XYZ file of N, CA, C and O in Angstrom:
612
model
N 0.826 -1.285 0.371
C -0.564 -0.135 0.654
C 0.613 1.066 -0.031
O 1.762 1.693 0.512
N 0.895 2.070 -0.558
C 2.066 2.675 -1.100
C 0.947 4.364 -0.401
O 1.571 5.808 -0.534
N -0.336 4.897 -0.891
C -0.158 6.415 -1.176
C -0.719 6.829 1.300
O -0.786 5.744 1.897
N -0.598 7.462 0.788
C -0.476 8.178 2.834
C -1.441 9.302 2.635
O -1.644 10.266 1.379
N -1.989 9.860 3.637
C -3.208 10.177 3.480
C -3.487 11.413 4.659
O -2.755 11.207 5.989
N -2.438 12.629 4.685
C -2.048 13.382 5.273
C -3.214 14.963 6.106
O -2.686 15.030 4.875
N -3.458 14.829 6.880
C -4.128 16.152 7.230
C -3.433 17.201 8.792
O -2.903 16.837 9.251
N -3.961 18.092 8.389
C -2.963 19.138 9.884
C -4.925 19.964 9.871
O -5.788 20.096 9.584
N -4.497 19.601 11.318
C -6.347 20.460 12.256
C -5.278 21.342 13.453
O -4.580 20.892 14.156
N -6.052 21.856 13.717
C -5.467 23.781 14.310
C -6.542 24.285 15.515
O -6.025 24.270 16.259
N -7.102 22.491 16.417
C -7.258 22.482 17.457
C -8.406 21.010 18.032
O -8.407 19.999 17.006
N -8.755 20.495 18.733
C -9.071 19.054 19.413
C -10.348 19.301 19.011
O -11.325 18.790 18.228
N -11.337 20.523 18.813
C -12.116 20.357 17.860
C -13.123 19.989 16.811
O -13.703 18.610 15.936
N -11.580 19.884 15.998
C -11.283 19.822 14.619
C -10.341 18.539 14.924
O -10.714 17.309 13.423
N -9.771 18.170 14.692
C -9.943 16.698 15.621
C -10.522 15.588 15.699
O -10.771 13.731 15.339
N -11.293 16.266 16.416
C -12.454 15.072 16.926
C -13.680 15.402 16.289
O -13.971 13.634 15.852
N -13.669 15.709 15.015
C -14.153 16.043 14.344
C -13.781 14.528 12.991
O -15.108 14.120 11.888
N -12.476 15.222 13.233
C -11.965 14.162 11.534
C -11.746 12.849 12.377
O -12.498 11.777 12.090
N -12.234 12.146 13.417
C -12.705 11.289 14.081
C -13.539 11.199 13.820
O -13.637 9.634 13.697
N -14.571 11.850 14.112
C -15.924 10.963 13.887
C -16.653 10.658 12.551
O -16.965 9.145 11.856
N -15.587 11.796 10.847
C -15.750 11.448 9.744
C -14.995 9.542 9.727
O -15.779 9.003 8.904
N -14.708 9.203 10.133
C -12.847 7.532 10.524
C -14.132 7.203 10.888
O -14.503 6.336 10.094
N -14.913 7.144 12.222
C -15.980 6.245 12.618
C -17.006 6.420 11.751
O -17.923 5.156 11.993
N -17.746 7.208 11.452
C -18.768 7.132 10.398
C -18.659 5.588 9.304
O -19.676 5.506 8.766
N -17.190 5.784 8.903
C -17.387 4.451 7.791
C -17.089 3.134 8.375
O -16.145 2.308 7.257
N -15.935 3.139 9.320
C -15.574 1.982 10.264
C -16.291 0.612 9.705
O -18.213 1.190 9.312
N -16.162 -0.434 9.827
C -16.723 -1.254 9.725
C -16.548 -2.373 10.726
O -15.730 -2.762 11.361
N -17.180 -3.718 10.526
C -16.478 -4.335 11.516
C -16.063 -5.436 11.570
O -15.449 -5.542 10.267
N -14.559 -5.288 12.488
C -13.356 -5.957 12.668
C -12.224 -5.321 12.479
O -10.998 -5.554 12.041
N -12.520 -3.852 12.075
C -11.443 -2.969 11.824
C -10.733 -2.442 12.669
O -10.702 -2.528 14.148
N -9.757 -2.527 12.197
C -8.315 -2.527 14.093
C -7.902 -1.110 13.195
O -7.318 -0.898 12.647
N -7.617 -0.033 14.460
C -6.489 0.710 13.925
C -5.166 1.069 14.884
O -6.099 1.317 16.286
N -4.571 1.742 14.794
C -3.872 1.779 15.122
C -3.476 3.393 15.360
O -2.726 3.690 14.102
N -2.913 3.938 16.588
C -2.030 4.853 17.174
C -1.449 4.869 17.837
O -0.745 5.036 18.555
N -0.212 5.609 16.623
C 1.149 6.112 17.015
C 1.472 7.718 16.880
O 0.517 8.806 16.187
N 2.085 8.192 18.074
C 2.127 9.457 18.989
C 2.941 9.468 19.489
O 2.679 8.303 20.934
N 3.462 10.979 20.764
C 4.049 10.863 21.715
C 3.024 10.615 22.847
O 1.967 11.566 22.209
N 2.579 11.134 23.854
C 2.142 11.521 24.974
C 1.334 12.893 25.074
O 1.837 13.675 24.252
N 0.606 12.730 24.925
C -0.428 14.691 24.893
C -0.525 14.494 22.781
O -0.759 15.851 22.643
N -0.146 13.845 22.201
C -0.305 14.215 20.773
C -1.462 14.465 20.281
O -2.730 14.864 19.028
N -2.783 13.278 21.090
C -4.238 12.984 20.495
C -4.660 12.205 20.515
O -6.277 12.146 19.948
N -4.005 11.062 20.367
C -4.438 10.022 19.981
C -6.073 9.763 20.794
O -6.676 9.184 19.901
N -6.217 10.249 22.385
C -7.441 9.520 22.933
C -8.517 10.752 22.642
O -9.608 10.443 22.163
N -8.082 12.157 21.586
C -9.129 12.833 21.160
C -9.551 12.487 20.469
O -10.802 12.607 20.231
N -7.977 12.188 18.932
C -9.132 11.145 17.781
C -10.409 9.803 17.900
O -10.882 9.977 17.522
N -9.790 9.580 19.214
C -10.478 7.671 19.856
C -12.232 8.402 19.977
O -12.808 8.226 19.354
N -12.216 9.572 20.746
C -13.529 10.293 20.877
C -13.450 10.658 20.011
O -15.294 10.415 19.439
N -13.199 11.488 18.893
C -14.426 12.001 17.000
C -14.655 10.123 16.988
O -15.352 10.193 16.505
N -14.001 9.171 16.551
C -14.130 7.636 15.909
C -15.835 7.540 17.215
O -16.285 6.960 15.927
N -15.530 7.084 18.083
C -16.759 7.312 19.187
C -17.549 7.755 18.623
O -19.040 6.743 18.473
N -17.312 8.516 18.142
C -19.181 9.604 17.882
C -19.478 9.156 17.204
O -20.503 9.132 16.687
N -18.865 8.935 15.815
C -19.143 8.788 14.197
C -19.548 7.031 14.816
O -20.098 6.425 14.281
N -19.011 6.367 15.477
C -19.796 5.099 15.494
C -21.131 5.769 16.561
O -21.808 4.217 17.401
N -22.164 6.883 16.408
C -22.990 6.291 17.940
C -22.848 6.229 19.123
O -23.902 5.637 19.835
N -22.140 6.100 19.548
C -21.278 6.192 21.147
C -21.497 7.701 21.796
O -20.809 8.250 21.941
N -22.326 7.191 22.762
C -22.549 8.283 23.739
C -22.006 8.512 24.499
O -22.293 9.191 25.582
N -21.339 7.816 25.536
C -20.746 7.408 26.574
C -19.577 8.155 26.462
O -18.915 8.762 25.076
N -18.673 8.863 27.718
C -17.299 9.676 27.642
C -16.813 8.625 27.582
O -16.166 7.611 27.628
N -14.981 8.802 26.547
C -14.593 8.168 26.010
C -13.049 8.409 26.930
O -12.923 10.295 26.903
N -12.604 8.314 27.556
C -11.251 9.154 28.543
C -10.206 7.145 27.879
O -10.340 6.273 27.633
N -8.622 8.027 28.058
C -7.609 7.010 27.888
C -8.100 5.463 28.943
O -7.998 5.523 29.945
N -7.656 4.602 28.571
C -7.829 3.330 29.392
C -6.866 2.793 30.129
O -6.101 1.327 30.017
N -5.694 3.666 29.782
C -4.393 3.062 30.434
C -4.778 2.069 32.127
O -3.086 1.616 31.754
N -5.261 2.594 32.394
C -5.051 1.476 34.570
C -6.047 0.612 33.986
O -5.280 -0.555 35.257
N -6.795 -0.066 32.587
C -7.599 -1.275 32.365
C -7.318 -1.607 31.171
O -7.568 -3.327 30.917
N -6.196 -1.104 30.724
C -5.670 -2.061 29.468
C -6.919 -1.771 27.576
O -6.020 -1.218 27.437
N -7.811 -2.007 28.831
C -9.373 -2.562 27.530
C -10.155 -1.917 28.204
O -10.944 -1.845 28.900
N -10.730 -0.434 27.779
C -12.189 -0.134 27.578
C -13.117 -0.535 26.089
O -12.897 -0.526 24.986
N -13.781 -0.778 27.013
C -15.664 -1.283 25.648
C -16.577 0.083 26.010
O -16.992 -0.057 27.909
N -16.554 0.537 24.562
C -17.946 1.377 24.250
C -19.478 0.283 23.556
O -18.304 0.123 22.051
N -20.117 0.220 23.666
C -21.826 0.685 22.642
C -22.064 1.408 21.773
O -22.563 2.721 22.782
N -21.704 0.965 20.483
C -22.854 2.230 19.434
C -22.972 1.364 18.931
O -23.730 0.347 18.291
N -22.786 2.222 17.621
C -23.295 1.133 16.172
C -22.248 0.485 15.688
O -23.161 -1.549 15.523
N -21.234 -0.214 15.355
C -20.850 -1.098 16.075
C -19.770 -0.589 17.668
O -19.401 -0.022 17.955
N -19.779 -2.344 18.236
C -18.442 -2.258 20.156
C -17.502 -1.267 19.669
O -16.811 -1.701 18.798
N -17.011 -0.796 20.240
C -15.356 -0.244 19.948
C -14.869 -0.544 21.695
O -14.972 -0.052 22.912
N -13.724 -1.038 20.831
C -12.640 -1.129 22.134
C -11.354 -0.455 21.271
O -10.427 -0.063 21.019
N -10.892 -0.152 23.366
C -9.968 0.820 22.821
C -9.175 0.608 23.882
O -9.284 0.301 25.208
N -8.016 -0.181 23.833
C -6.363 -0.148 24.013
C -5.535 0.508 24.491
O -5.803 0.890 23.029
N -5.086 0.767 25.217
C -3.801 1.493 25.415
C -2.929 0.242 26.365
O -3.239 0.206 27.541
N -1.596 -0.218 24.919
C -0.322 -1.059 25.649
C 0.192 -0.529 26.004
O 1.699 -0.972 25.987
N -0.266 0.729 26.081
C 1.658 1.535 26.804
C 2.575 0.479 27.835
O 3.215 0.062 27.397
N 1.503 0.192 28.604
C 1.641 -0.775 30.150
C 2.557 -2.387 29.447
O 2.583 -2.635 30.370
N 2.451 -2.468 28.587
C 2.161 -3.783 27.319
C 3.578 -4.430 27.344
O 4.392 -3.319 26.825
N 3.380 -5.402 27.177
C 4.745 -6.084 26.497
C 4.626 -7.077 25.482
O 3.342 -7.901 25.476
N 5.473 -7.844 24.748
C 4.436 -9.085 23.644
C 4.751 -9.952 24.352
O 3.711 -10.439 23.916
N 4.801 -9.982 24.961
C 4.360 -11.343 26.265
C 2.954 -11.483 26.656
O 3.322 -12.573 27.036
N 2.586 -10.234 26.357
C 1.141 -10.488 27.128
C -0.062 -11.362 26.229
O -1.575 -10.964 25.934
N 0.466 -12.475 25.854
C -0.385 -12.937 24.737
C -1.484 -14.049 25.603
O -2.498 -13.796 24.874
N -0.837 -13.946 26.073
C -2.730 -14.770 27.071
C -3.331 -13.603 27.758
O -4.536 -13.988 28.895
N -3.874 -12.514 26.837
C -4.827 -11.364 27.541
C -5.908 -11.407 26.654
O -7.070 -11.028 27.040
N -6.260 -11.953 25.376
C -6.827 -13.061 24.411
C -7.452 -11.444 23.112
O -8.778 -10.896 23.213
N -6.127 -10.759 23.076
C -5.896 -9.897 22.375
C -6.769 -10.006 21.487
O -8.043 -9.182 20.763
N -6.416 -10.971 20.736
C -7.639 -11.414 18.892
C -8.765 -11.506 19.547
O -9.838 -11.191 17.792
N -9.529 -11.616 20.220
C -10.884 -11.735 20.640
C -11.602 -10.147 20.470
O -12.437 -9.997 19.632
N -10.151 -9.725 20.344
C -10.455 -8.414 20.034
C -10.643 -7.420 18.558
O -11.330 -7.291 17.454
N -9.811 -7.921 17.728
C -8.882 -7.675 16.544
C -9.534 -8.120 16.294
O -10.233 -8.205 14.797
N -10.664 -9.352 16.425
C -11.953 -10.502 15.383
C -12.646 -10.842 15.844
O -13.527 -12.135 15.314
N -13.289 -9.834 16.548
C -14.753 -9.292 16.955
C -15.532 -8.662 16.078
O -14.942 -8.502 14.511
N -17.145 -8.528 16.025
C -17.529 -7.840 15.961
C -17.225 -6.078 15.636
O -17.891 -5.398 14.932
N -16.911 -6.050 16.809
C -16.081 -4.464 16.804
C -15.013 -3.703 16.062
O -15.101 -4.585 15.124
N -14.549 -2.374 16.382
C -14.156 -1.673 16.264
C -13.304 -1.693 16.613
O -12.798 -1.527 18.982
N -11.474 -2.107 17.032
C -10.427 -1.835 18.136
C -9.535 -0.403 17.510
O -8.357 -0.733 16.968
N -9.516 0.300 18.562
C -8.472 1.523 18.965
C -7.660 0.875 19.480
O -7.367 0.491 20.482
N -5.727 0.837 19.166
C -5.096 0.948 19.680
C -4.272 1.723 20.353
O -3.191 2.155 19.093
N -3.588 2.609 21.550
C -2.737 3.562 21.080
C -1.886 2.850 21.624
O -1.872 1.369 22.694
N -0.091 3.336 21.474
C 0.762 2.275 21.793
C 0.729 1.351 20.792
O 1.676 0.306 21.596
N 0.629 0.842 19.777
C 0.982 -0.181 19.134
C 2.615 -1.468 19.283
O 2.208 -2.429 18.760
N 3.399 -0.565 19.047
C 5.005 -0.692 19.068
C 5.120 -1.745 20.313
O 5.319 -2.954 20.283
N 4.573 -1.668 21.327
C 4.231 -3.122 22.049
C 3.491 -4.447 22.204
O 3.835 -4.753 23.061
N 2.864 -4.008 21.622
C 1.893 -5.114 21.252
C 2.246 -5.395 19.425
O 1.259 -6.535 18.923
N 3.262 -5.023 18.580
C 2.949 -4.972 17.206
C 2.776 -6.411 17.185
O 2.382 -6.369 15.700
N 4.221 -7.300 17.751
C 3.840 -8.733 17.087
C 1.716 -9.793 16.940
O 1.673 -10.692 16.411
N 0.681 -8.858 18.014
C -0.599 -9.054 17.920
C -1.551 -8.464 16.921
O -2.395 -8.837 16.772
N -0.592 -7.517 15.937
C -2.064 -6.385 15.045
C -1.853 -7.389 14.547
O -0.405 -7.996 13.261
N -3.258 -7.574 13.705
C -3.380 -8.373 12.449
C -2.956 -7.145 11.532
O -2.826 -5.783 11.394
N -2.015 -8.121 10.568
C -1.363 -7.068 8.998
C -2.235 -5.922 8.588
O -1.603 -5.190 7.980
N -3.377 -6.967 8.017
C -5.015 -5.391 7.542
C -4.984 -4.697 8.979
O -5.700 -5.328 9.749
N -4.690 -3.338 8.626
C -4.998 -2.395 9.888
C -5.215 -1.598 9.026
O -4.053 -0.717 8.185
N -5.400 0.444 9.700
C -5.048 1.270 9.700
C -3.947 1.947 11.143
O -4.328 1.749 11.345
N -3.113 2.496 9.433
C -2.340 2.722 10.836
C -2.872 4.505 11.105
O -2.219 5.258 9.701
N -2.220 4.994 12.269
C -3.286 6.852 12.548
C -0.904 6.868 12.900
O -1.161 6.542 13.906
N -0.456 7.564 12.471
C 0.063 8.710 12.906
C 0.327 10.095 13.062
O -0.199 10.613 12.368
N -0.141 10.439 14.468
C -0.108 12.014 15.287
C 1.159 12.732 16.026
O 1.852 11.881 16.498
N 1.631 14.182 14.950
C 1.856 14.897 15.611
C 1.424 15.723 15.721
O 1.151 16.767 15.666
N 2.546 16.196 17.219
C 2.648 17.803 17.716
C 3.302 18.907 16.679
O 4.283 18.246 16.757
N 2.081 19.609 15.999
C 3.412 20.790 15.651
C 3.744 21.733 16.346
O 4.870 22.414 16.551
N 2.806 22.367 16.785
C 2.732 22.678 17.864
C 1.299 22.656 19.036
O 1.257 21.438 18.470
N 1.159 23.009 19.717
C 0.800 23.217 21.093
C -0.702 22.871 20.883
O -1.376 21.850 21.349
N -1.563 23.163 19.183
C -2.411 23.367 19.256
C -2.703 22.012 17.705
O -3.291 21.889 17.665
N -1.354 22.322 17.023
C -1.312 21.905 15.821
C -1.605 20.687 15.805
O -0.453 19.975 16.311
N -1.926 19.853 15.048
C -1.625 18.334 14.885
C -1.130 17.603 13.443
O -2.520 17.856 12.950
N -0.690 16.814 13.290
C -1.030 16.667 11.955
C -1.301 15.631 11.719
O -0.406 14.117 12.567
N -1.951 14.879 10.672
C -2.860 13.426 11.107
C -2.121 12.397 9.571
O -2.638 12.911 8.673
N -2.037 11.098 9.917
C -0.690 10.747 8.817
C -2.213 9.273 8.960
O -2.142 8.454 9.640
N -2.972 8.841 8.045
C -3.925 7.667 7.772
C -2.537 6.816 6.773
O -2.380 6.676 5.306
N -2.421 6.047 6.793
C -1.024 4.892 6.238
C -1.897 3.494 6.345
O -1.538 2.550 7.358
N -2.788 3.124 4.948
C -3.474 2.301 4.683
C -2.242 0.737 4.848
O -1.920 1.142 4.115
N -3.021 -0.101 5.854
C -1.805 -1.398 5.732
C -2.578 -2.557 4.940
O -2.527 -3.521 4.507
N -3.429 -2.328 3.490
C -4.411 -3.665 3.002
C -5.637 -2.479 1.919
O -5.743 -0.896 2.256
N -5.814 -3.590 1.588
C -6.376 -2.247 0.387
C -7.981 -2.373 0.935
O -8.529 -1.109 0.203
N -8.441 -3.241 1.566
C -9.695 -2.312 1.990
C -9.245 -1.241 2.979
O -10.423 -0.071 3.569
N -8.286 -0.418 3.673
C -8.205 0.522 4.230
C -7.428 1.429 3.448
O -8.160 2.267 3.668
N -6.811 0.832 2.538
C -6.465 1.953 1.363
C -8.810 2.167 0.854
O -8.818 3.542 0.744
N -9.706 1.303 0.733
C -10.190 2.059 -0.482
C -11.144 2.880 1.365
O -11.652 4.334 0.924
N -11.506 2.280 2.583
C -11.412 3.234 3.939
C -11.043 4.464 3.319
O -11.540 5.468 3.803
N -9.522 4.533 3.326
C -9.107 6.219 3.698
C -9.641 7.189 1.603
O -10.120 8.345 3.062
N -9.729 5.724 1.210
C -9.796 7.090 0.463
C -11.936 7.418 0.541
O -11.942 8.843 0.317
N -12.443 6.586 1.261
C -14.179 6.838 1.548
C -14.137 8.074 2.604
O -14.423 9.432 2.323
N -13.145 7.858 3.666
C -12.536 9.357 4.673
C -11.822 10.846 3.893
O -12.788 11.777 4.281
N -10.968 10.545 2.541
C -10.325 11.407 2.518
C -12.119 12.616 1.637
O -11.655 14.262 1.538
N -12.963 11.263 1.355
C -13.526 12.538 -0.602
C -14.719 12.941 1.171
O -15.784 12.879 0.504
N -15.233 12.245 2.066
C -16.005 12.794 2.612
C -16.395 13.394 3.188
O -15.773 14.504 3.412
Protein backbone atom coordinates (compact mmCIF):
# COMPACT_ATOMS: atom_id res chain seq x y z
CA UNK A 1 0.00 0.00 0.00
CA UNK A 2 1.73 3.13 -1.14
CA UNK A 3 -0.55 6.11 -0.70
CA UNK A 4 -0.55 8.09 2.51
CA UNK A 5 -3.20 10.56 3.57
CA UNK A 6 -2.00 13.59 5.54
CA UNK A 7 -4.20 16.11 7.34
CA UNK A 8 -3.58 19.02 9.65
CA UNK A 9 -5.94 20.30 12.34
CA UNK A 10 -5.67 23.51 14.33
CA UNK A 11 -7.59 22.51 17.46
CA UNK A 12 -9.11 19.66 19.45
CA UNK A 13 -12.58 20.16 17.92
CA UNK A 14 -11.21 19.64 14.39
CA UNK A 15 -9.39 16.49 15.52
CA UNK A 16 -12.60 15.13 17.08
CA UNK A 17 -14.56 16.00 13.90
CA UNK A 18 -12.00 14.13 11.79
CA UNK A 19 -12.24 11.12 14.12
CA UNK A 20 -16.01 11.24 13.74
CA UNK A 21 -15.58 11.19 9.96
CA UNK A 22 -13.42 8.07 10.31
CA UNK A 23 -15.87 6.42 12.71
CA UNK A 24 -18.84 6.88 10.38
CA UNK A 25 -17.15 4.66 7.77
CA UNK A 26 -15.70 1.92 9.96
CA UNK A 27 -16.76 -1.67 9.58
CA UNK A 28 -16.99 -4.73 11.81
CA UNK A 29 -13.51 -6.08 12.55
CA UNK A 30 -11.71 -2.81 11.74
CA UNK A 31 -8.39 -2.30 13.56
CA UNK A 32 -6.81 1.13 13.92
CA UNK A 33 -3.41 1.72 15.49
CA UNK A 34 -2.57 5.14 16.88
CA UNK A 35 1.08 6.18 17.07
CA UNK A 36 2.36 9.39 18.59
CA UNK A 37 3.99 10.80 21.72
CA UNK A 38 2.19 11.47 24.98
CA UNK A 39 -0.24 14.32 24.54
CA UNK A 40 -0.32 14.11 20.73
CA UNK A 41 -4.09 13.54 20.59
CA UNK A 42 -4.57 9.77 20.35
CA UNK A 43 -7.43 9.72 22.86
CA UNK A 44 -8.90 12.90 21.34
CA UNK A 45 -9.05 11.20 17.93
CA UNK A 46 -10.60 8.12 19.58
CA UNK A 47 -13.33 10.33 21.10
CA UNK A 48 -14.23 11.40 17.56
CA UNK A 49 -14.17 7.82 16.26
CA UNK A 50 -16.57 6.88 19.07
CA UNK A 51 -18.86 9.75 18.08
CA UNK A 52 -18.86 8.47 14.49
CA UNK A 53 -19.86 5.04 15.82
CA UNK A 54 -22.84 6.64 17.64
CA UNK A 55 -21.31 6.06 21.06
CA UNK A 56 -22.65 8.49 23.65
CA UNK A 57 -20.52 7.39 26.62
CA UNK A 58 -17.55 9.49 27.74
CA UNK A 59 -14.38 8.15 26.16
CA UNK A 60 -11.13 8.49 28.07
CA UNK A 61 -7.77 6.79 28.11
CA UNK A 62 -7.83 3.15 29.26
CA UNK A 63 -4.29 3.48 30.67
CA UNK A 64 -4.96 1.61 33.92
CA UNK A 65 -7.54 -0.86 32.62
CA UNK A 66 -5.81 -1.75 29.32
CA UNK A 67 -9.14 -2.18 27.44
CA UNK A 68 -12.30 -0.10 27.61
CA UNK A 69 -15.40 -1.19 25.75
CA UNK A 70 -18.11 1.14 24.46
CA UNK A 71 -21.40 0.30 22.74
CA UNK A 72 -22.69 2.05 19.63
CA UNK A 73 -23.46 1.20 16.00
CA UNK A 74 -20.52 -1.18 16.43
CA UNK A 75 -18.74 -1.93 19.71
CA UNK A 76 -15.53 0.05 20.24
CA UNK A 77 -12.62 -1.64 21.98
CA UNK A 78 -10.12 1.01 23.07
CA UNK A 79 -6.78 -0.57 24.01
CA UNK A 80 -3.90 1.27 25.65
CA UNK A 81 -0.85 -0.98 25.29
CA UNK A 82 1.57 1.48 26.91
CA UNK A 83 2.17 -0.78 29.93
CA UNK A 84 2.14 -4.04 27.97
CA UNK A 85 4.84 -6.03 26.28
CA UNK A 86 4.47 -8.75 23.64
CA UNK A 87 4.65 -11.38 26.39
CA UNK A 88 1.01 -10.60 27.21
CA UNK A 89 -0.35 -12.92 24.55
CA UNK A 90 -2.67 -14.54 27.10
CA UNK A 91 -4.77 -11.36 27.38
CA UNK A 92 -6.96 -12.57 24.54
CA UNK A 93 -6.44 -9.47 22.40
CA UNK A 94 -7.20 -11.50 19.27
CA UNK A 95 -10.80 -11.70 20.53
CA UNK A 96 -10.96 -7.93 20.06
CA UNK A 97 -8.99 -7.81 16.79
CA UNK A 98 -11.14 -10.45 15.15
CA UNK A 99 -14.44 -9.65 16.88
CA UNK A 100 -17.54 -7.83 15.72
CA UNK A 101 -16.40 -4.39 16.82
CA UNK A 102 -13.81 -1.76 16.00
CA UNK A 103 -10.49 -1.93 17.85
CA UNK A 104 -8.38 1.18 18.43
CA UNK A 105 -4.90 0.56 19.83
CA UNK A 106 -2.77 3.27 21.42
CA UNK A 107 0.96 2.43 21.65
CA UNK A 108 0.75 -0.49 19.15
CA UNK A 109 4.55 -0.87 19.14
CA UNK A 110 4.25 -2.54 22.57
CA UNK A 111 2.22 -5.42 21.10
CA UNK A 112 3.32 -5.27 17.47
CA UNK A 113 3.41 -9.05 16.98
CA UNK A 114 -0.28 -9.24 17.91
CA UNK A 115 -1.57 -6.52 15.55
CA UNK A 116 -3.27 -8.03 12.49
CA UNK A 117 -1.38 -7.32 9.25
CA UNK A 118 -4.50 -5.66 7.76
CA UNK A 119 -5.16 -2.47 9.73
CA UNK A 120 -5.16 1.30 9.49
CA UNK A 121 -2.00 2.86 10.90
CA UNK A 122 -2.50 6.42 12.15
CA UNK A 123 0.46 8.62 13.05
CA UNK A 124 -0.25 11.75 15.06
CA UNK A 125 2.34 14.48 15.54
CA UNK A 126 2.16 17.74 17.47
CA UNK A 127 3.25 20.63 15.27
CA UNK A 128 2.80 23.03 18.18
CA UNK A 129 0.58 23.34 21.27
CA UNK A 130 -2.62 23.26 19.19
CA UNK A 131 -1.82 22.03 15.66
CA UNK A 132 -1.81 18.29 14.93
CA UNK A 133 -0.66 16.45 11.82
CA UNK A 134 -2.50 13.18 11.28
CA UNK A 135 -1.29 10.67 8.74
CA UNK A 136 -3.39 7.68 7.66
CA UNK A 137 -1.35 4.75 6.32
CA UNK A 138 -3.52 1.85 5.10
CA UNK A 139 -2.00 -1.61 5.56
CA UNK A 140 -4.30 -3.46 3.14
CA UNK A 141 -6.63 -2.81 0.21
CA UNK A 142 -9.73 -2.65 2.44
CA UNK A 143 -8.10 0.14 4.46
CA UNK A 144 -6.96 1.84 1.26
CA UNK A 145 -10.65 1.90 0.28
CA UNK A 146 -11.56 3.24 3.74
CA UNK A 147 -8.99 6.05 3.41
CA UNK A 148 -10.35 7.01 -0.01
CA UNK A 149 -13.88 7.17 1.43
CA UNK A 150 -12.71 9.25 4.43
CA UNK A 151 -10.67 11.53 2.15
CA UNK A 152 -13.74 12.30 0.02
CA UNK A 153 -16.29 12.50 2.86
